[in-house]
GROMACS .gro file of C-alpha atoms in nm:
model
  410
    1MET     CA    1  13.591   6.098   5.278
    2GLU     CA    2  13.536   6.251   5.669
    3ASN     CA    3  13.240   6.475   5.499
    4LYS     CA    4  13.106   6.151   5.363
    5ASN     CA    5  13.080   5.943   5.625
    6GLU     CA    6  12.988   6.239   5.860
    7LEU     CA    7  12.670   6.251   5.601
    8GLU     CA    8  12.565   5.914   5.624
    9ARG     CA    9  12.597   5.933   5.977
   10LEU     CA   10  12.354   6.211   6.038
   11LYS     CA   11  12.127   6.069   5.753
   12LYS     CA   12  12.071   5.732   5.999
   13GLU     CA   13  12.030   5.925   6.305
   14ASN     CA   14  11.755   6.152   6.121
   15GLN     CA   15  11.628   5.838   6.007
   16LEU     CA   16  11.608   5.669   6.368
   17LEU     CA   17  11.460   5.978   6.523
   18LYS     CA   18  11.167   5.977   6.241
   19GLU     CA   19  11.099   5.612   6.334
   20LEU     CA   20  11.088   5.697   6.676
   21VAL     CA   21  10.882   5.954   6.652
   22ALA     CA   22  10.647   5.780   6.422
   23LYS     CA   23  10.603   5.502   6.684
   24LEU     CA   24  10.461   5.766   6.936
   25PRO     CA   25  10.093   5.670   6.960
   26VAL     CA   26   9.969   6.053   6.995
   27SER     CA   27   9.916   6.331   6.742
   28PHE     CA   28  10.127   6.634   6.790
   29THR     CA   29  10.286   6.985   6.681
   30TYR     CA   30  10.630   7.066   6.804
   31VAL     CA   31  10.753   7.420   6.694
   32ASN     CA   32  11.081   7.575   6.671
   33PRO     CA   33  11.064   7.922   6.599
   34GLU     CA   34  11.439   7.966   6.622
   35LEU     CA   35  11.494   7.701   6.344
   36GLU     CA   36  11.162   7.843   6.201
   37LEU     CA   37  11.046   7.478   6.153
   38ALA     CA   38  10.782   7.251   6.289
   39VAL     CA   39  10.736   6.879   6.341
   40CYS     CA   40  10.389   6.751   6.275
   41LYS     CA   41  10.250   6.407   6.318
   42GLU     CA   42   9.910   6.246   6.286
   43LYS     CA   43   9.821   5.946   6.519
   44GLU     CA   44   9.831   5.716   6.232
   45GLN     CA   45  10.111   5.886   6.002
   46HIS     CA   46  10.397   5.729   5.931
   47PRO     CA   47  10.666   5.935   5.900
   48PRO     CA   48  10.593   6.279   6.085
   49SER     CA   49  10.606   6.559   5.882
   50ILE     CA   50  10.910   6.844   5.883
   51LEU     CA   51  10.744   7.164   5.737
   52PRO     CA   52  10.860   7.517   5.738
   53LEU     CA   53  10.714   7.733   6.056
   54THR     CA   54  10.444   7.926   5.876
   55ASP     CA   55  10.278   8.239   5.949
   56SER     CA   56   9.971   8.018   6.091
   57LEU     CA   57  10.175   7.831   6.296
   58LYS     CA   58  10.354   8.091   6.438
   59THR     CA   59  10.005   8.292   6.522
   60ALA     CA   60   9.852   7.908   6.677
   61HIS     CA   61  10.206   7.845   6.839
   62PRO     CA   62  10.412   8.117   6.920
   63ASN     CA   63  10.639   7.949   7.138
   64GLN     CA   64  10.890   7.660   7.164
   65ARG     CA   65  10.643   7.412   7.255
   66LEU     CA   66  10.511   7.025   7.226
   67TYR     CA   67  10.145   7.097   7.153
   68LEU     CA   68   9.912   6.787   7.159
   69THR     CA   69   9.685   6.837   6.888
   70SER     CA   70   9.378   6.631   6.958
   71ALA     CA   71   9.183   6.687   7.298
   72ASN     CA   72   8.997   6.388   7.263
   73ASP     CA   73   9.359   6.203   7.240
   74SER     CA   74   9.480   6.045   7.528
   75PHE     CA   75   9.840   6.047   7.670
   76HIS     CA   76   9.855   5.743   7.841
   77HIS     CA   77   9.915   5.499   7.534
   78THR     CA   78  10.227   5.734   7.476
   79GLU     CA   79  10.318   5.716   7.851
   80ALA     CA   80  10.279   5.320   7.844
   81PHE     CA   81  10.490   5.313   7.522
   82LEU     CA   82  10.792   5.538   7.701
   83SER     CA   83  10.769   5.345   8.024
   84ASP     CA   84  11.009   5.069   7.926
   85ILE     CA   85  11.219   5.310   7.772
   86PHE     CA   86  11.246   5.539   8.117
   87ASP     CA   87  11.311   5.236   8.325
   88LEU     CA   88  11.658   5.214   8.152
   89VAL     CA   89  11.741   5.563   8.288
   90ALA     CA   90  11.945   5.568   8.604
   91HIS     CA   91  11.758   5.930   8.715
   92HIS     CA   92  11.402   5.996   8.821
   93ILE     CA   93  11.182   6.083   8.565
   94VAL     CA   94  10.815   6.114   8.687
   95PHE     CA   95  10.478   6.288   8.474
   96ILE     CA   96  10.176   6.451   8.639
   97ASP     CA   97   9.868   6.563   8.516
   98ASP     CA   98   9.701   6.895   8.547
   99GLN     CA   99   9.567   6.789   8.894
  100GLY     CA  100   9.949   6.671   9.063
  101ILE     CA  101   9.828   6.319   8.975
  102ILE     CA  102  10.125   6.067   8.870
  103THR     CA  103  10.102   5.918   8.521
  104LEU     CA  104  10.432   5.797   8.507
  105CYS     CA  105  10.719   5.665   8.723
  106ASN     CA  106  11.016   5.504   8.603
  107LEU     CA  107  11.188   5.214   8.811
  108GLN     CA  108  11.485   5.430   8.942
  109ALA     CA  109  11.241   5.691   9.111
  110ALA     CA  110  11.027   5.432   9.272
  111LYS     CA  111  11.325   5.224   9.374
  112ASP     CA  112  11.480   5.563   9.540
  113HIS     CA  113  11.185   5.638   9.713
  114GLY     CA  114  11.083   5.331   9.833
  115VAL     CA  115  10.783   5.271   9.651
  116ASN     CA  116  10.592   5.007   9.439
  117ARG     CA  117  10.597   5.164   9.084
  118ASP     CA  118  10.271   5.039   8.997
  119GLU     CA  119  10.087   5.129   9.264
  120ILE     CA  120  10.204   5.496   9.309
  121ILE     CA  121  10.066   5.552   8.967
  122GLY     CA  122   9.757   5.744   8.978
  123LYS     CA  123   9.810   5.896   9.337
  124HIS     CA  124   9.938   6.267   9.409
  125LEU     CA  125  10.304   6.358   9.363
  126ARG     CA  126  10.312   6.450   9.733
  127GLU     CA  127  10.265   6.065   9.831
  128LEU     CA  128  10.613   5.951   9.649
  129VAL     CA  129  10.829   6.252   9.762
  130LYS     CA  130  10.690   6.291  10.103
  131ILE     CA  131  10.735   6.656  10.146
  132PRO     CA  132  10.471   6.909  10.122
  133ASP     CA  133  10.342   7.065   9.837
  134GLU     CA  134  10.492   7.421   9.844
  135GLN     CA  135  10.837   7.274   9.791
  136LEU     CA  136  10.739   7.071   9.515
  137LEU     CA  137  10.894   7.214   9.216
  138ASN     CA  138  10.690   7.014   8.966
  139LEU     CA  139  10.390   7.145   9.117
  140GLU     CA  140  10.506   7.500   9.108
  141THR     CA  141  10.548   7.453   8.730
  142LEU     CA  142  10.226   7.320   8.691
  143ARG     CA  143  10.069   7.634   8.924
  144THR     CA  144  10.297   7.893   8.713
  145GLY     CA  145  10.367   7.755   8.391
  146ILE     CA  146  10.738   7.805   8.438
  147GLU     CA  147  10.993   7.538   8.358
  148PHE     CA  148  11.285   7.492   8.568
  149PHE     CA  149  11.636   7.408   8.415
  150ASP     CA  150  11.932   7.250   8.590
  151ARG     CA  151  11.749   7.358   8.908
  152GLU     CA  152  11.969   7.261   9.242
  153VAL     CA  153  11.745   7.116   9.476
  154LEU     CA  154  11.810   7.022   9.883
  155ASP     CA  155  11.508   6.903  10.051
  156LYS     CA  156  11.522   6.563  10.207
  157ASN     CA  157  11.671   6.481   9.900
  158TYR     CA  158  11.950   6.654   9.684
  159GLY     CA  159  11.988   6.701   9.311
  160ILE     CA  160  11.953   6.869   9.016
  161LEU     CA  161  11.598   6.890   8.888
  162ASN     CA  162  11.467   6.969   8.522
  163THR     CA  163  11.098   7.052   8.443
  164ARG     CA  164  10.914   7.055   8.096
  165ILE     CA  165  10.562   7.095   8.000
  166LEU     CA  166  10.334   6.938   7.759
  167TRP     CA  167  10.056   7.161   7.608
  168ARG     CA  168   9.719   7.083   7.482
  169GLU     CA  169   9.627   7.303   7.191
  170ASP     CA  170   9.413   7.519   7.393
  171GLY     CA  171   9.661   7.659   7.554
  172THR     CA  172   9.636   7.432   7.920
  173ILE     CA  173   9.868   7.177   8.072
  174ASN     CA  174   9.810   6.818   7.976
  175ARG     CA  175  10.136   6.669   8.151
  176VAL     CA  176  10.457   6.821   8.361
  177ILE     CA  177  10.747   6.596   8.296
  178GLY     CA  178  11.020   6.609   8.594
  179THR     CA  179  11.343   6.419   8.585
  180PHE     CA  180  11.552   6.431   8.866
  181TYR     CA  181  11.917   6.343   8.909
  182PHE     CA  182  11.928   6.184   9.223
  183LEU     CA  183  12.241   6.294   9.432
  184ASN     CA  184  12.184   6.157   9.791
  185ALA     CA  185  12.434   5.946   9.741
  186ILE     CA  186  12.730   6.142   9.657
  187LYS     CA  187  12.625   6.413   9.955
  188GLU     CA  188  12.623   6.099  10.199
  189ALA     CA  189  12.975   6.005  10.044
  190GLU     CA  190  13.119   6.394  10.096
  191LYS     CA  191  12.969   6.350  10.469
  192GLN     CA  192  13.158   6.008  10.530
  193ALA     CA  193  13.455   6.174  10.364
  194ILE     CA  194  13.483   6.439  10.648
  195ALA     CA  195  13.406   6.184  10.916
  196GLY     CA  196  13.730   6.024  10.792
  197ARG     CA  197  13.954   6.314  10.777
  198ILE     CA  198  13.878   6.373  11.151
  199ALA     CA  199  13.922   6.021  11.202
  200ALA     CA  200  14.310   6.139  11.282
  201GLY     CA  201  14.178   6.411  11.576
  202ILE     CA  202  13.956   6.131  11.710
  203ALA     CA  203  14.225   5.897  11.806
  204HIS     CA  204  14.465   6.197  11.906
  205GLU     CA  205  14.155   6.335  12.149
  206ILE     CA  206  14.100   5.993  12.288
  207ARG     CA  207  14.493   5.866  12.362
  208ASN     CA  208  14.545   6.146  12.569
  209PRO     CA  209  14.262   6.109  12.841
  210LEU     CA  210  14.317   5.699  12.836
  211THR     CA  211  14.684   5.746  12.860
  212THR     CA  212  14.585   5.962  13.183
  213VAL     CA  213  14.395   5.704  13.306
  214ARG     CA  214  14.635   5.403  13.272
  215GLY     CA  215  14.920   5.596  13.435
  216PHE     CA  216  14.643   5.670  13.761
  217LEU     CA  217  14.547   5.307  13.729
  218GLN     CA  218  14.905   5.196  13.806
  219VAL     CA  219  14.913   5.437  14.106
  220LEU     CA  220  14.595   5.260  14.267
  221THR     CA  221  14.730   4.931  14.220
  222ASN     CA  222  14.991   5.010  14.460
  223THR     CA  223  14.805   5.254  14.709
  224SER     CA  224  14.459   5.265  14.893
  225ASP     CA  225  14.453   5.584  15.078
  226ASP     CA  226  14.253   5.855  15.033
  227GLU     CA  227  14.477   6.007  14.800
  228THR     CA  228  14.406   5.741  14.595
  229SER     CA  229  14.011   5.793  14.582
  230ASN     CA  230  14.080   6.153  14.526
  231LEU     CA  231  14.254   6.089  14.210
  232PHE     CA  232  14.003   5.843  14.120
  233ARG     CA  233  13.733   6.093  14.185
  234ASN     CA  234  13.892   6.400  14.066
  235ILE     CA  235  14.068   6.299  13.746
  236LEU     CA  236  14.020   5.952  13.592
  237ILE     CA  237  13.630   5.958  13.618
  238PRO     CA  238  13.646   6.307  13.425
  239GLU     CA  239  13.884   6.168  13.222
  240ILE     CA  240  13.654   5.857  13.074
  241ASP     CA  241  13.352   6.103  13.061
  242ARG     CA  242  13.548   6.370  12.830
  243ALA     CA  243  13.657   6.069  12.606
  244ASN     CA  244  13.307   5.909  12.579
  245LYS     CA  245  13.188   6.267  12.522
  246ILE     CA  246  13.403   6.299  12.212
  247ILE     CA  247  13.371   5.970  12.051
  248THR     CA  248  12.966   6.075  12.116
  249ASP     CA  249  13.051   6.397  11.914
  250PHE     CA  250  13.238   6.282  11.623
  251LEU     CA  251  13.056   5.976  11.525
  252SER     CA  252  12.734   6.167  11.518
  253ILE     CA  253  12.868   6.361  11.235
  254ALA     CA  254  12.918   6.030  11.044
  255LYS     CA  255  12.590   5.858  11.154
  256PRO     CA  256  12.296   5.892  10.875
  257ALA     CA  257  12.023   6.003  11.073
  258GLU     CA  258  11.661   6.164  10.991
  259ILE     CA  259  11.725   6.542  10.993
  260ARG     CA  260  11.523   6.718  11.265
  261SER     CA  261  11.475   7.092  11.268
  262GLU     CA  262  11.481   7.305  11.594
  263LEU     CA  263  11.571   7.635  11.765
  264PHE     CA  264  11.892   7.678  11.875
  265GLY     CA  265  12.108   7.976  11.987
  266VAL     CA  266  12.346   8.070  11.801
  267ASN     CA  267  12.645   8.140  12.019
  268SER     CA  268  12.600   7.839  12.214
  269PHE     CA  269  12.645   7.654  11.893
  270LEU     CA  270  12.957   7.827  11.818
  271ILE     CA  271  13.086   7.807  12.199
  272ASN     CA  272  12.943   7.433  12.314
  273TYR     CA  273  12.909   7.261  12.001
  274LEU     CA  274  13.126   7.374  11.706
  275GLY     CA  275  13.380   7.517  11.919
  276ARG     CA  276  13.457   7.218  12.080
  277ILE     CA  277  13.521   7.002  11.797
  278LEU     CA  278  13.733   7.218  11.592
  279GLU     CA  279  13.966   7.331  11.860
  280SER     CA  280  14.026   6.947  11.877
  281GLU     CA  281  14.152   6.971  11.518
  282SER     CA  282  14.336   7.324  11.584
  283LEU     CA  283  14.538   7.147  11.842
  284LEU     CA  284  14.602   6.802  11.631
  285TYR     CA  285  14.709   7.051  11.330
  286SER     CA  286  14.893   7.356  11.536
  287ILE     CA  287  14.616   7.576  11.398
  288ASP     CA  288  14.568   7.902  11.571
  289PHE     CA  289  14.188   7.913  11.623
  290GLN     CA  290  13.987   8.145  11.819
  291ILE     CA  291  13.601   8.213  11.851
  292GLU     CA  292  13.441   8.558  11.924
  293THR     CA  293  13.068   8.585  11.990
  294ASP     CA  294  12.881   8.902  11.980
  295PRO     CA  295  12.692   8.964  12.352
  296ASN     CA  296  12.416   9.135  12.165
  297ALA     CA  297  12.356   8.794  12.015
  298ASP     CA  298  12.328   8.569  12.325
  299GLU     CA  299  11.963   8.542  12.300
  300ILE     CA  300  11.934   8.526  11.905
  301GLN     CA  301  11.837   8.181  11.764
  302ILE     CA  302  11.782   8.040  11.435
  303HIS     CA  303  11.564   7.750  11.291
  304GLY     CA  304  11.757   7.448  11.162
  305ASN     CA  305  11.953   7.156  11.250
  306GLN     CA  306  12.298   7.156  11.465
  307ASP     CA  307  12.454   6.856  11.270
  308GLU     CA  308  12.385   6.996  10.964
  309LEU     CA  309  12.517   7.333  11.050
  310LEU     CA  310  12.837   7.165  11.182
  311GLN     CA  311  12.905   6.987  10.837
  312VAL     CA  312  12.885   7.335  10.664
  313PHE     CA  313  13.164   7.485  10.916
  314LEU     CA  314  13.367   7.135  10.888
  315ASN     CA  315  13.349   7.193  10.500
  316LEU     CA  316  13.495   7.545  10.562
  317PHE     CA  317  13.747   7.438  10.804
  318GLN     CA  318  13.855   7.139  10.585
  319ASN     CA  319  13.904   7.402  10.281
  320SER     CA  320  14.111   7.630  10.495
  321PHE     CA  321  14.348   7.365  10.617
  322GLN     CA  322  14.400   7.251  10.266
  323ALA     CA  323  14.456   7.626  10.124
  324LYS     CA  324  14.711   7.687  10.399
  325GLY     CA  325  14.988   7.900  10.282
  326SER     CA  326  15.335   7.927  10.428
  327SER     CA  327  15.283   8.073  10.763
  328PRO     CA  328  15.100   7.905  11.025
  329LEU     CA  329  14.732   7.849  10.951
  330LYS     CA  330  14.502   8.125  11.158
  331ILE     CA  331  14.116   8.039  11.145
  332LYS     CA  332  13.869   8.290  11.331
  333ILE     CA  333  13.502   8.283  11.363
  334GLU     CA  334  13.289   8.536  11.516
  335SER     CA  335  12.923   8.630  11.540
  336LYS     CA  336  12.783   8.957  11.489
  337ARG     CA  337  12.404   9.099  11.519
  338LEU     CA  338  12.306   9.321  11.240
  339GLU     CA  339  11.965   9.517  11.231
  340ASN     CA  340  11.763   9.229  11.131
  341THR     CA  341  12.021   8.951  11.090
  342ILE     CA  342  12.253   8.762  11.263
  343GLN     CA  343  12.599   8.704  11.046
  344ILE     CA  344  12.870   8.461  11.136
  345ILE     CA  345  13.201   8.515  10.988
  346PHE     CA  346  13.489   8.238  10.872
  347ALA     CA  347  13.837   8.363  10.823
  348ASP     CA  348  14.167   8.222  10.765
  349ASN     CA  349  14.489   8.353  10.636
  350GLY     CA  350  14.573   8.093  10.355
  351LYS     CA  351  14.647   8.155  10.008
  352GLY     CA  352  14.349   8.289   9.878
  353MET     CA  353  14.137   8.214   9.572
  354ILE     CA  354  14.196   8.382   9.214
  355PRO     CA  355  13.841   8.528   9.106
  356SER     CA  356  13.785   8.254   8.811
  357ILE     CA  357  13.804   8.032   9.063
  358LEU     CA  358  13.637   8.247   9.321
  359ASN     CA  359  13.316   8.277   9.094
  360HIS     CA  360  13.261   7.868   9.067
  361ILE     CA  361  13.326   7.779   9.450
  362PHE     CA  362  12.948   7.695   9.508
  363ASP     CA  363  12.890   7.517   9.175
  364PRO     CA  364  12.828   7.162   9.201
  365PHE     CA  365  13.093   6.903   9.125
  366PHE     CA  366  13.366   7.198   9.077
  367SER     CA  367  13.687   7.121   9.288
  368THR     CA  368  14.060   7.221   9.232
  369LYS     CA  369  14.154   6.897   9.426
  370ASP     CA  370  14.215   6.586   9.245
  371GLU     CA  371  14.074   6.381   9.536
  372GLY     CA  372  13.760   6.629   9.579
  373THR     CA  373  13.380   6.527   9.474
  374GLY     CA  374  13.335   6.948   9.411
  375LEU     CA  375  12.976   6.909   9.644
  376GLY     CA  376  13.095   7.002   9.977
  377LEU     CA  377  13.041   7.406   9.933
  378SER     CA  378  12.764   7.338   9.687
  379VAL     CA  379  12.575   7.107   9.949
  380SER     CA  380  12.679   7.400  10.261
  381ARG     CA  381  12.521   7.696  10.021
  382LYS     CA  382  12.178   7.496  10.028
  383ILE     CA  383  12.213   7.366  10.398
  384VAL     CA  384  12.234   7.770  10.461
  385GLU     CA  385  11.981   7.845  10.210
  386ASN     CA  386  11.730   7.612  10.346
  387TYR     CA  387  11.742   7.805  10.708
  388LYS     CA  388  11.643   8.118  10.478
  389GLY     CA  389  11.976   8.234  10.500
  390THR     CA  390  12.295   8.305  10.214
  391ILE     CA  391  12.678   8.252  10.226
  392THR     CA  392  12.908   8.447  10.051
  393ALA     CA  393  13.284   8.449  10.014
  394SER     CA  394  13.545   8.697   9.918
  395SER     CA  395  13.936   8.631   9.909
  396ASP     CA  396  14.262   8.764   9.821
  397GLU     CA  397  14.636   8.727   9.872
  398LYS     CA  398  14.598   8.759  10.280
  399GLY     CA  399  14.302   8.480  10.312
  400THR     CA  400  13.934   8.407  10.251
  401VAL     CA  401  13.642   8.509  10.440
  402PHE     CA  402  13.297   8.328  10.424
  403LYS     CA  403  12.992   8.540  10.546
  404LEU     CA  404  12.696   8.365  10.637
  405GLU     CA  405  12.385   8.558  10.731
  406PHE     CA  406  12.032   8.433  10.872
  407PRO     CA  407  11.718   8.627  10.944
  408ILE     CA  408  11.676   8.665  11.350
  409ARG     CA  409  11.378   8.461  11.506
  410GLU     CA  410  11.176   8.690  11.697
   0.00000   0.00000   0.00000
């Protein structure tokens, strides 16, 4: 009975697909050498033909491709037919022609990029995405004829990109179809989660200076000599300034802002920016935290954004804290100048990871924690790669080591 029901379901699905293909207002041939089959359809044909892959078809169409079989057959009728369907899809779907001009853009893509869908049709892809041509993988597919499969992208947007090519029968490209799984909201959620985790650190750091201020204000109410003035000038004001600085630094992590790249010193970043924040976290959670910088790297700069790089190390710090063993947690960050690169090493003495987990820690959505999004290390890797750098990890029972390497900017 189950086999019979399964057969009936497959028949219905086959009929549905045939009817859908038949309604496409375009002539085409789709070949699949692995299955030894081809689907051929003339514009007015109903239903399409499914034929064995003959030698002539193999010769004419050697690859698994979709060929438009009439050079004069305009594809815009098919795009108009598909547009209403693609508007129901929650991801970005964009068609471009052989000049990079947008011929189809679904509503979700237009909404996320903040444009009018009808007005963007007929304009170049760069006007939709607002990034340079050399960074647009759809255009790279157009230039090279190479399709992308589940390519992780992090430029001004974050997501998973796929591209497919519709070929003309003469071997030229008719359309490049790009689908983009838009993950900016999830990336921001990960960022906000980090901000929430350090909220306890903010409260701790603010409470101590305010307690000091309150105590000395009580003294001021009962005294008015020079000693009071010295206390006000040398202790109270610096404590208030320190509290304000901590609030500014921590909240800048959570505040969405336009990412601006700049040259900044590696050692200065580690000591004056990253170190100040992680030292506060370490005091709160009784972590033995150290930073060592290579004097030979004092003048070395990298090009990027300090807030983004801070997010990378906050991710590593949080992972170390969650992986601590029975011994007190120790975290050490150090910089090393190599021949043509600057290396930043982040090491802990946590429980470590087994190889089967270590091999997947940078994969999107991979997480060993029930509450984790699985995007922290994936986003961190893309940030490092955007700075032309690399990040690798090693782990054993003694702890975990992350190594970040960036090219030296002369």
